[in-house]
XYZ file of C-alpha atoms in Angstrom:
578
model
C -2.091 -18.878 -0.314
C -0.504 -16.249 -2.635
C 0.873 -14.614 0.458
C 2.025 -17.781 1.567
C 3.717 -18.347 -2.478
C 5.573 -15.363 -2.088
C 6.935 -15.448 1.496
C 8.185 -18.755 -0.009
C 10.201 -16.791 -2.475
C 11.633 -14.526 -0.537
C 14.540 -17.519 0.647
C 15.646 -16.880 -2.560
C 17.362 -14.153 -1.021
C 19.535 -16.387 0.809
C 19.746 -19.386 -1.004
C 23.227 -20.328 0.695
C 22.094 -19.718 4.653
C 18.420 -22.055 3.940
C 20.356 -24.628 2.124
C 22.865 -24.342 5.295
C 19.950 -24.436 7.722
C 17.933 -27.341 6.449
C 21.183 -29.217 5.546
C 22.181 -28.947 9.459
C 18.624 -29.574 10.608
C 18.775 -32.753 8.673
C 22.452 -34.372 9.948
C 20.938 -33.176 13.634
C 18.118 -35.813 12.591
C 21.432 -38.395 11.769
C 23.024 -37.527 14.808
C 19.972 -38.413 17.185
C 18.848 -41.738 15.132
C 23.322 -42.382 16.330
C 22.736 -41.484 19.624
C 19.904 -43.688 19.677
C 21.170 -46.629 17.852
C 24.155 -46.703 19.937
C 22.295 -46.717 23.196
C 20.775 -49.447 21.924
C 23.309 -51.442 21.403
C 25.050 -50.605 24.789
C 21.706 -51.973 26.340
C 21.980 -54.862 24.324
C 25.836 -55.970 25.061
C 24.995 -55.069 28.977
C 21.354 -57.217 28.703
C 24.063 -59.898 26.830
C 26.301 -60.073 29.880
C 29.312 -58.538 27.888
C 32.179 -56.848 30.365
C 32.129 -53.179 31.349
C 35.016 -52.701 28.718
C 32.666 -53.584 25.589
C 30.386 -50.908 26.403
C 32.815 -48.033 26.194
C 33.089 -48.121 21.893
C 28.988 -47.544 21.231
C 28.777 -45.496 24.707
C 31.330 -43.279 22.925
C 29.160 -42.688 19.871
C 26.276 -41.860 21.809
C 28.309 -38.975 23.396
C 30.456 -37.542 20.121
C 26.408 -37.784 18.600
C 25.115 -35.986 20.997
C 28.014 -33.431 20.825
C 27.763 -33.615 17.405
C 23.998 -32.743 17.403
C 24.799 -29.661 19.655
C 26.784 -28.273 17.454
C 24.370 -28.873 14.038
C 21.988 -27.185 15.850
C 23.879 -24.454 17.041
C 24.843 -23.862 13.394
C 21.345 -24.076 11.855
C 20.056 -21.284 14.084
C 22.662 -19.546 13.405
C 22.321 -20.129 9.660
C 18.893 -19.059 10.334
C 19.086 -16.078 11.689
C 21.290 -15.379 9.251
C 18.978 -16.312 6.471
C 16.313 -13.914 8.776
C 18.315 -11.127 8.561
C 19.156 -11.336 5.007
C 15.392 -11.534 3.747
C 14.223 -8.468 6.382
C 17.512 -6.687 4.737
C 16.544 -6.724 1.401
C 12.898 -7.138 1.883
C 13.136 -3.365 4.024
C 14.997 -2.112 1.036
C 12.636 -2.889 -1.474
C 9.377 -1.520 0.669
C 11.611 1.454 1.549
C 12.506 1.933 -2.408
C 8.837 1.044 -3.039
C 7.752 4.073 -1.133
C 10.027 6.312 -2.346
C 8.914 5.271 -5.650
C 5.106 5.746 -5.189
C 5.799 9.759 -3.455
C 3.401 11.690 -2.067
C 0.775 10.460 -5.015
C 0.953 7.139 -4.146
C 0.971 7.173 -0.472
C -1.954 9.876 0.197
C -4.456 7.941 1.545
C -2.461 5.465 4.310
C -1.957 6.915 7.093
C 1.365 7.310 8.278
C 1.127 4.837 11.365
C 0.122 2.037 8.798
C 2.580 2.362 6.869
C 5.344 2.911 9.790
C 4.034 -0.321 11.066
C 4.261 -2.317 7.954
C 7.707 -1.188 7.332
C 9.525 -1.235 10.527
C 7.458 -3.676 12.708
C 5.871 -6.112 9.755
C 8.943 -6.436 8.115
C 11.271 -7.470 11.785
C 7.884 -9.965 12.081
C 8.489 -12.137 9.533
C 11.741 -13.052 10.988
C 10.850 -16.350 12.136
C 8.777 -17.181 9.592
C 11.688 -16.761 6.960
C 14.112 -17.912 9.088
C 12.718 -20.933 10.711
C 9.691 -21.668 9.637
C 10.002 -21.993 6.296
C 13.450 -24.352 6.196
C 11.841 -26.444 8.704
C 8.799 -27.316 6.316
C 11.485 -29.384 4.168
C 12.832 -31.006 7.516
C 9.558 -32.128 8.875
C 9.014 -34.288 5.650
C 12.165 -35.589 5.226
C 13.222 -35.892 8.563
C 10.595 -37.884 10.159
C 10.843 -40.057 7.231
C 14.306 -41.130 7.926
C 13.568 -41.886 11.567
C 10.358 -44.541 10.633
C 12.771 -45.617 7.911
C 14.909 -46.874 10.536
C 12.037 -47.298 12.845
C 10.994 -49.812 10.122
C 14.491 -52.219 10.078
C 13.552 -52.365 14.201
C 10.243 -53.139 14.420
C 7.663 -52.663 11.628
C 4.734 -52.564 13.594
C 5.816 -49.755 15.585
C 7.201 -47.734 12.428
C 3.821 -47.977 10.967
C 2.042 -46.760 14.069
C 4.714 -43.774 14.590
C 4.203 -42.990 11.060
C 0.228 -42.281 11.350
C 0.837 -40.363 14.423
C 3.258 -38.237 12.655
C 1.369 -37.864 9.271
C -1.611 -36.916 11.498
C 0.240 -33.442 12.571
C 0.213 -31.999 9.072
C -3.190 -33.321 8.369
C -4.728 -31.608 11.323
C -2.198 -28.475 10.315
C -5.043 -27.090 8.073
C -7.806 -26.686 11.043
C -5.418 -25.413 12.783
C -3.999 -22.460 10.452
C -7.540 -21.249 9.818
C -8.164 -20.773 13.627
C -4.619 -19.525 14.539
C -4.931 -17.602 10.817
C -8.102 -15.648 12.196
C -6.837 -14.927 15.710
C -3.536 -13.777 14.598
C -5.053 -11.515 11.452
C -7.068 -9.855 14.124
C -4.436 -9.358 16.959
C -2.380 -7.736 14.030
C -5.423 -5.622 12.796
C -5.799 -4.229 16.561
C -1.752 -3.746 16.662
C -1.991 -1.835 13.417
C -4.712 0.839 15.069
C -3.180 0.987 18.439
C 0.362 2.114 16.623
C -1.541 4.695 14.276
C -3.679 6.191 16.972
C -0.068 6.314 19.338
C 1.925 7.696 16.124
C -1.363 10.419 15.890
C -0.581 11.475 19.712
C 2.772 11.378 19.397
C 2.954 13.694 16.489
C -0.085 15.839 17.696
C 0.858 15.985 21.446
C 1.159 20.087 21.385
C -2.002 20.319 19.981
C -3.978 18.108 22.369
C -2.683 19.639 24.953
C -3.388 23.073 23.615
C -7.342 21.683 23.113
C -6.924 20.249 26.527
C -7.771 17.369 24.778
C -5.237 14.532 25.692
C -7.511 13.236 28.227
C -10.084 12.435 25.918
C -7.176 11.230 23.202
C -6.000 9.055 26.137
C -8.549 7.140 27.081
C -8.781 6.574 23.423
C -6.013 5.071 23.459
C -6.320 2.955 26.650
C -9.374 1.358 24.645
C -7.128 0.581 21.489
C -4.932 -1.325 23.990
C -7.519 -3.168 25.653
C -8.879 -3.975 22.223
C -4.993 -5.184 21.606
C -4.890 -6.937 24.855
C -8.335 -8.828 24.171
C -7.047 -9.399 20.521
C -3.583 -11.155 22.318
C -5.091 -12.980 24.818
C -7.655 -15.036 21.743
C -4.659 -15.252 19.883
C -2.718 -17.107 23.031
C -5.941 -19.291 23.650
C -5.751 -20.418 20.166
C -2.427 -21.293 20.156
C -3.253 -23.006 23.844
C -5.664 -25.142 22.068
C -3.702 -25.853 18.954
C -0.956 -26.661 21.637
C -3.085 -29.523 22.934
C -3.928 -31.100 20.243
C -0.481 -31.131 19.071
C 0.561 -32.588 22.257
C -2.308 -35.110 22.537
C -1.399 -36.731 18.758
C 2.818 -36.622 20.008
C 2.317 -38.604 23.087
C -0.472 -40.596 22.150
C 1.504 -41.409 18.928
C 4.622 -42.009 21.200
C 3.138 -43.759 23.676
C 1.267 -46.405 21.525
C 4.489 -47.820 19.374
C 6.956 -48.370 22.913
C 3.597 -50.273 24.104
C 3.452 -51.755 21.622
C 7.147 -52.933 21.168
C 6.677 -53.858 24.868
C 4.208 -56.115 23.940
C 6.324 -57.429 20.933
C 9.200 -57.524 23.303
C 6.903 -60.035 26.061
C 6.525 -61.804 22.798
C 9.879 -62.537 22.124
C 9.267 -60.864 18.751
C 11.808 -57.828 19.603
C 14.974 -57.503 22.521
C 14.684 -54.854 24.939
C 17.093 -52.826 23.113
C 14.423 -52.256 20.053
C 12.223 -51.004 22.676
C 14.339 -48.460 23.697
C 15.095 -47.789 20.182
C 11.562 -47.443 19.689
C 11.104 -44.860 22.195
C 13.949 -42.737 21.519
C 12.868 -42.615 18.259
C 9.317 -41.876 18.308
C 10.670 -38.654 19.961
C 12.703 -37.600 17.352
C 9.997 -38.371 14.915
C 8.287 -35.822 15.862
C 10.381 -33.220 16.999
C 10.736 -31.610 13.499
C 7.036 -31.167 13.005
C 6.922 -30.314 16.758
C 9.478 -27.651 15.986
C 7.516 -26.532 12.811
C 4.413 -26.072 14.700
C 6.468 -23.746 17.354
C 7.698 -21.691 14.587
C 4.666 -21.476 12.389
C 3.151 -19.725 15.911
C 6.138 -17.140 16.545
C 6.236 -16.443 12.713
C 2.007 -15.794 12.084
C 2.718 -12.143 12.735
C 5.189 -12.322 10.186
C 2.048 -13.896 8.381
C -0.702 -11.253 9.062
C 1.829 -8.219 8.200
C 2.675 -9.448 5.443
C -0.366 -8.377 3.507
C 0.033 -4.867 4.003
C 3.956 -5.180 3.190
C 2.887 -6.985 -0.227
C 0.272 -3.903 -0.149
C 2.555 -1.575 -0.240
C 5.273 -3.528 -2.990
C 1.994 -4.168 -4.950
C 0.267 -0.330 -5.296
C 0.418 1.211 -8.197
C 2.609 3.915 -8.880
C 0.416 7.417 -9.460
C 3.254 8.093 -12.371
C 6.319 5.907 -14.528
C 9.290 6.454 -16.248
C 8.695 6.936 -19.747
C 10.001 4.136 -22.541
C 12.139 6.833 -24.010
C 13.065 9.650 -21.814
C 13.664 13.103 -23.566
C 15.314 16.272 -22.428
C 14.385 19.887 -21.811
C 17.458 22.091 -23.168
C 19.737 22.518 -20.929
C 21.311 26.321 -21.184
C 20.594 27.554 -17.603
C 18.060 29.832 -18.986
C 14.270 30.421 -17.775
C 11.867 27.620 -19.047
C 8.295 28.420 -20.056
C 5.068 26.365 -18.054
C 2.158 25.001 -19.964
C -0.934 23.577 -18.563
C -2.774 22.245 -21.377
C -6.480 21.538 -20.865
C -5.530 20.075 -18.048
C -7.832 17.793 -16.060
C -7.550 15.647 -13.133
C -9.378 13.282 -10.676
C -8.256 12.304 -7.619
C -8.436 8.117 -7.178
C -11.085 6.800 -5.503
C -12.953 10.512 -6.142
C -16.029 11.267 -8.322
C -14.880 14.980 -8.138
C -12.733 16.309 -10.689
C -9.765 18.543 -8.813
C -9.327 20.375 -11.892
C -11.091 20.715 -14.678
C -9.593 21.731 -18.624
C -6.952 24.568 -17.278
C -5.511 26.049 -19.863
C -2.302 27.961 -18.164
C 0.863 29.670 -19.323
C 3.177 30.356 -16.525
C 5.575 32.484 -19.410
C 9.615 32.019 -18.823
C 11.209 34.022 -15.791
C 7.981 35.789 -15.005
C 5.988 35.231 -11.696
C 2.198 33.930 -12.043
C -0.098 34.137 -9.063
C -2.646 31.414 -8.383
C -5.241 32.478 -6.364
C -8.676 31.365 -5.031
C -10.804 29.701 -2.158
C -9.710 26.394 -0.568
C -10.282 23.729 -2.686
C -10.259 25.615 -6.181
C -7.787 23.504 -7.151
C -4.602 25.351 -6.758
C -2.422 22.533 -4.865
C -3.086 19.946 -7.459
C -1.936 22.031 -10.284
C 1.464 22.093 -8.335
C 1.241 18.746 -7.614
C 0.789 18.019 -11.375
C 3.381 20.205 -11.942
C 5.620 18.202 -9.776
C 4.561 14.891 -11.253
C 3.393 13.701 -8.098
C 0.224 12.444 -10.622
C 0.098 12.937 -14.401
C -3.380 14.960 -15.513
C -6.299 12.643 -16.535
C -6.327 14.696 -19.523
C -4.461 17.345 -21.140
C -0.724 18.192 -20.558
C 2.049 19.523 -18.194
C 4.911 20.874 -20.646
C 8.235 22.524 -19.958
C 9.199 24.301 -23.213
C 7.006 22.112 -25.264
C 8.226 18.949 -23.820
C 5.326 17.114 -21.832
C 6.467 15.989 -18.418
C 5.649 12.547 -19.278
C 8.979 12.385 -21.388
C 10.917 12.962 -19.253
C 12.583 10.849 -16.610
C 11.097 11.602 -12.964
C 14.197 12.524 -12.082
C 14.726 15.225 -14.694
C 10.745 16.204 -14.190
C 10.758 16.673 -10.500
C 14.547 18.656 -11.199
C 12.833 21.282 -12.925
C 11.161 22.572 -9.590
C 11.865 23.442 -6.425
C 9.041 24.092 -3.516
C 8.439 26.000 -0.658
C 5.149 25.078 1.259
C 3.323 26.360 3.614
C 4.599 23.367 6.243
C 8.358 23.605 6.124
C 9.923 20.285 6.158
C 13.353 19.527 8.272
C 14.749 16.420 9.133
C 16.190 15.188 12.046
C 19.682 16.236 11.106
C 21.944 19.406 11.262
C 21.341 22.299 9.397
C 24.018 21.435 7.148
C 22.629 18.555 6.422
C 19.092 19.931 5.739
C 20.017 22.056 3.156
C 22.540 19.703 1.235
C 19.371 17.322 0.211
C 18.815 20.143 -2.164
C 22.506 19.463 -3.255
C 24.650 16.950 -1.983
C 27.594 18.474 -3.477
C 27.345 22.005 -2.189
C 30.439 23.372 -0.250
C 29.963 25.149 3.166
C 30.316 28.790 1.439
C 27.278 27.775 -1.177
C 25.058 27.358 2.392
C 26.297 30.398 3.689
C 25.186 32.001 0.770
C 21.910 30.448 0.129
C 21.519 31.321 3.740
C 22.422 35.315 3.659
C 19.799 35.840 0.515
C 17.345 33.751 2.648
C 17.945 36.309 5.638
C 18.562 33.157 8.121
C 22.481 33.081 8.008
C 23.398 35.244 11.023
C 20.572 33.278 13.039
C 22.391 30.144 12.237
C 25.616 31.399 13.000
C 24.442 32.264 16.833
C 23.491 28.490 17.507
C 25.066 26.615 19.541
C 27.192 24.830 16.760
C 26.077 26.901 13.595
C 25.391 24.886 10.479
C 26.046 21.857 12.645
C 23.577 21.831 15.108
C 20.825 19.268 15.020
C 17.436 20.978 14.528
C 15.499 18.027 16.222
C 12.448 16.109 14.470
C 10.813 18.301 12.108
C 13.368 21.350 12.876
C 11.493 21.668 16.489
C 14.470 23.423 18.157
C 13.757 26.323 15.359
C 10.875 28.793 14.993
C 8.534 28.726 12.801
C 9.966 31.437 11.092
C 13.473 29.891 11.176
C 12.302 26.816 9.625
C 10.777 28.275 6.527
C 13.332 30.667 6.116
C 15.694 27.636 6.276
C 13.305 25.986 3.734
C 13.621 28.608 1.275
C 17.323 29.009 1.582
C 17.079 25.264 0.839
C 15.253 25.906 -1.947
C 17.746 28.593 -3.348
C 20.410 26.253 -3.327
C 18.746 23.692 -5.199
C 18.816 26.264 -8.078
C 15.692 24.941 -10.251
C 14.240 26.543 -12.952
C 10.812 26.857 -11.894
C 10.096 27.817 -8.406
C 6.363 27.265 -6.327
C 5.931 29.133 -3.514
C 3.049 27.893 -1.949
C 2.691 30.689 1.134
C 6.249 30.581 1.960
C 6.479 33.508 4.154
C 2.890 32.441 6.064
C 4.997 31.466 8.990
C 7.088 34.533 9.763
C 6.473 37.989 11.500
C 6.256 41.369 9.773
C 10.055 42.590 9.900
C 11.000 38.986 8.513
C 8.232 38.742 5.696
C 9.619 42.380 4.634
C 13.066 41.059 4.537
C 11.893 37.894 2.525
C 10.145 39.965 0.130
C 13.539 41.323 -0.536
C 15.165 37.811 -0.752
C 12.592 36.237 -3.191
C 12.486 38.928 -5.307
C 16.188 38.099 -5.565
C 15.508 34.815 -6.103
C 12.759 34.798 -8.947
C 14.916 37.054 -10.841
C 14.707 35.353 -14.323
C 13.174 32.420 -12.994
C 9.724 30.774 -13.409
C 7.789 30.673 -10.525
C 4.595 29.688 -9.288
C 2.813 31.794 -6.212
C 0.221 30.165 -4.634
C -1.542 32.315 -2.730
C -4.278 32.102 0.078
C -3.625 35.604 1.570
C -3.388 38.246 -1.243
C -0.830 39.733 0.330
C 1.422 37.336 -1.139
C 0.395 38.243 -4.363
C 2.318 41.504 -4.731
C 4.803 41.522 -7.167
C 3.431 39.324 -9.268
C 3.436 39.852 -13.615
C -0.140 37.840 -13.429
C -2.965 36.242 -12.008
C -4.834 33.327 -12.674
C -8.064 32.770 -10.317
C -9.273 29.472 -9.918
C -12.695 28.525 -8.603
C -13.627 24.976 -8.941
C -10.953 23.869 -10.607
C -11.493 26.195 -13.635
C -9.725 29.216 -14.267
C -12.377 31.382 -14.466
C -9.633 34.657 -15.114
C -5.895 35.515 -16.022
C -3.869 38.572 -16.700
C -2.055 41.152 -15.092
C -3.296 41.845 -11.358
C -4.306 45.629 -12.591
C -5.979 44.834 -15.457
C -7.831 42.178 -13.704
C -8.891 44.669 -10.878
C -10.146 46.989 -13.536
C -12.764 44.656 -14.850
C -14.603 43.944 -11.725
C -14.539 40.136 -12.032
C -13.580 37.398 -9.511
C -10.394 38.490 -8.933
C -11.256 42.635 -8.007
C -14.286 40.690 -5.542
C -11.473 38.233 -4.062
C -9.405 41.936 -3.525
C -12.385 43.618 -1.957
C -13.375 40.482 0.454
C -9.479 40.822 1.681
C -9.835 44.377 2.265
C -12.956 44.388 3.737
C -11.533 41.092 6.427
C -8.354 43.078 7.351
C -10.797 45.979 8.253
């Protein structure tokens, strides 16, 4: 019902096309009750004996009303598509916004399929709901109304008997929502997982076929589409059924009130023209619920997607802005990192990721976080990003905890280079300028040159402007995190995480990276987070996290001295590489 509430709602998008729809839908109603009542009266003149010539004035009606009807219904779909397209519009935009809002905290635990499907495929669903559906509810009240209204000047007895056939439709409406509800929740539910397992194979495809595992994946697969299939074909039965019924109560209804005005009419109570009257319009009393009941079954998808797009409008973000939104000085110059007792919990964990760290990461220095998978060393980036704010404790940047500042501002303040380089589907311009929009083609070139990826760009096929493909696949590895880190250069932040950002290149290129991030951390805060100590070198200090503590922290020599976690961590390396 809520669900229901706020699809409702949503027309306020497009108050002008529904009030143009139903308004149309309406004088179609007035142009078929003309067409019929002018019919009518031709019948009558002609059963009166009148000349050919008196039939021509209501014969004439009947066609401008039925020309007239064309075009009112031509308009209101029209209108409503138009109304359609202005919901799914704005609707799209607000999921899309919604998403962007939550980040990576508030989107961790859907997986990407479900929320691809909710966004692209949910959203286009509700189309006829919005559209047609919903207008039509006012028509099928009012509309059938007028028609037994008229009905009821005719022939009383018959208006009365078309008017319980009609009120019958949205009485039985109820039983027939829960079954066509059920069906239709289900066929979506089995959509859902066929379009996450397909996004899974899509996405994975090297790797299955690596594992020689894509038969296996495939007939996985084949069985979410049967379960799809099976899910359908329910789903078509109970709209068969509902069908029926519908069907059964229309020309029982129908057929009833012309026998009885036949009867009447043997009676001498009505003239064969009410009769005809009568049956013409029975039928148009119940096209608009008719109608309603066609578009309440092309819109339920609309209906069952709808709870994972309200899902997604209705999570809660991981972080907000703050009431008052302060500012971290602004002179260009390195910024000093606090964690302070810092604690946090994943949601939906019993774990705590990271337990009372107590961190400086001191202005334009380099700090090393090292440790086993798990210790906690992502999280403290992510906090560090704002992707979450700490359960307890505090993330500040000169003082100023990040939860005073604007996200914008907060998430300004760094600038990341994982492990996984990210590229879009773009060029390579076009890559690097979401670091900054603004940046002119000699600021790429030389974000590119200190990231040692410049003269590799320049031998493609188009340079800067060639399209890397989804996720940069026409690069290497190599290429792509070099590109990632150039990216990162431009962006210029104060605070820099490197979070094994030369794990994907070869020996010669690490070397020259070395070089280039060495540049680049010159008088600038950074962040290493390191899984191979390797990585490690160069940096002013350590801190060494094991289960989400930091159990030590200091220089790496002085650390090494003492024989703790950090000089066994060294020795486990060394004795591996051997």
């Amino acid at each position: 019902m809520l669900v229901r509430r706020r699809l409702l709602g949503l027309l306020a998008e497009a108050p002008g096309p529904v009030a143009v729809t139903v308004a149309c839908a309406l004088a179609a109603t007035g142009a078929a009750i003309a067409m019929a009542v002018a019919l009518a009266e031709a019948l009558r003149r002609a059963a009166d004996g009148q000349a050919v010539g008196h039939l021509a004035a209501p014969l004439a009606v009947a066609v401008l009303a039925v020309a007239a009807r064309s075009m009112l219904l031509w308009v209101r779909d029209l209108a409503a598509t138009r109304t359609a397209a202005a919901v799914k519009l704005r609707l799209r935009d607000r999921v899309t916004r919604r998403l962007l809002e939550l980040g990576p905290g508030g989107t961790a635990g859907r997986p990407v399929g479900t929320i691809h499907t909710a966004v692209a495929d949910g959203v286009e669903a509700l189309d006829a709901y919005v559209g047609f559906y919903l207008p039509q509810v006012v028509v099928s009240v009012t509309g059938p109304a007028l028609v037994v209204a008229v009905l009821a000047v005719v022939d009383p007895v018959s208006a009365v008997i078309v008017g319980v056939a009609v009120a019958l439709l949205p009485l039985a409406r109820p039983v027939f929502r829960r079954l066509l509800g059920r069906r239709g929740k289900a066929h979506w539910a089995a959509y859902e997982a066929f379009a996450v397992k397909m996004l899974d194979a899509l996405y994975g495809m090297t790797t299955l076929k690596t594992l020689g595992a894509s038969g296996r994946h495939g007939e996985r697969l084949r069985a979410e589409a049967a379960r799809v299939y099976r899910a359908t074909m329910r789903d078509l039965a109970a709209s068969a059924t509902v069908y029926v019924a519908t069907a059964l109560i229309t020309t029982a209804g129908t057929a009833l009130a012309v026998a009885v005005a036949g009867l009447r009419h043997a009676d001498g109570a009505v003239d064969a023209a009410a009769v005809l009257l009568v049956l013409l319009l029975a039928a148009e009393a119940f096209r608009p619920q008719l109608e309603l009941q066609n578009y309440w079954h092309e819109g339920f998808s609309g209906m069952a997607a709808a709870d994972g797009i309200f899902a997604l409008l209705d999570a809660p973000a991981p972080v907000g802005e703050p009431a008052e939104a302060r500012a971290v000085r602004g002179d260009g110059g390195p910024v000093q990192v606090r964690f302070r007792q810092v604690s946090f919990t994943y949601p939906g964990s019993d774990q705590p990721a990271v337990v009372e760290v107590d961190l400086t990461l001191p202005a334009g220095r380099t700090t090393a976080l090292v440790g086993r998978s798990g210790a906690g060393k992502s999280t403290l980036a992510a906090l560090l990003q704002r992707f979450h704010d700490p359960s307890s404790g505090a993330v500040e940047v000169d003082g100023v905890d990040l939860r005073h500042l604007s996200l914008r501002q907060a998430r300004a303040l760094t600038a990341v280079v994982s492990q996984e380089a990210y590229l879009f589907h773009g060029s390579v311009a076009d890559n690097l300028r979401m670091a900054r929009p603004g940046a002119s083609d000699a600021d790429l070139t030389a974000a590119c040159r200190r990231a040692r990826i410049h003269d590799e760009i320049a031998a493609l096929p188009q340079g800067y402007a060639t399209v890397v493909g989804e996720r940069g696949t026409r690069l290497s590895g190599g290429q792509r995190q070099r590109l990632a880190i150039a990216r990162a250069l431009l962006a210029d932040a104060p605070v820099l995480v490197l979070d094994e950002a030369t794990s994907s290149v070869d020996g010669a290129t690490e070397e020259r990276l070395r070089t280039a991030l060495a540049e680049a951390t010159a008088g600038r805060t950074t962040l290493v987070i390191a899984h191979r100590l390797s990585t490690v070198a160069g940096a002013d200090q350590v801190a060494v996290l094991d289960g989400g503590r930091v159990v030590e922290y200091g220089a790496p020599d002085d650390l090494l001295a003492t024989g703790g976690a950090w000089s066994r961590l060294v020795g486990a390396h060394a004795g591996a590489a051997r």
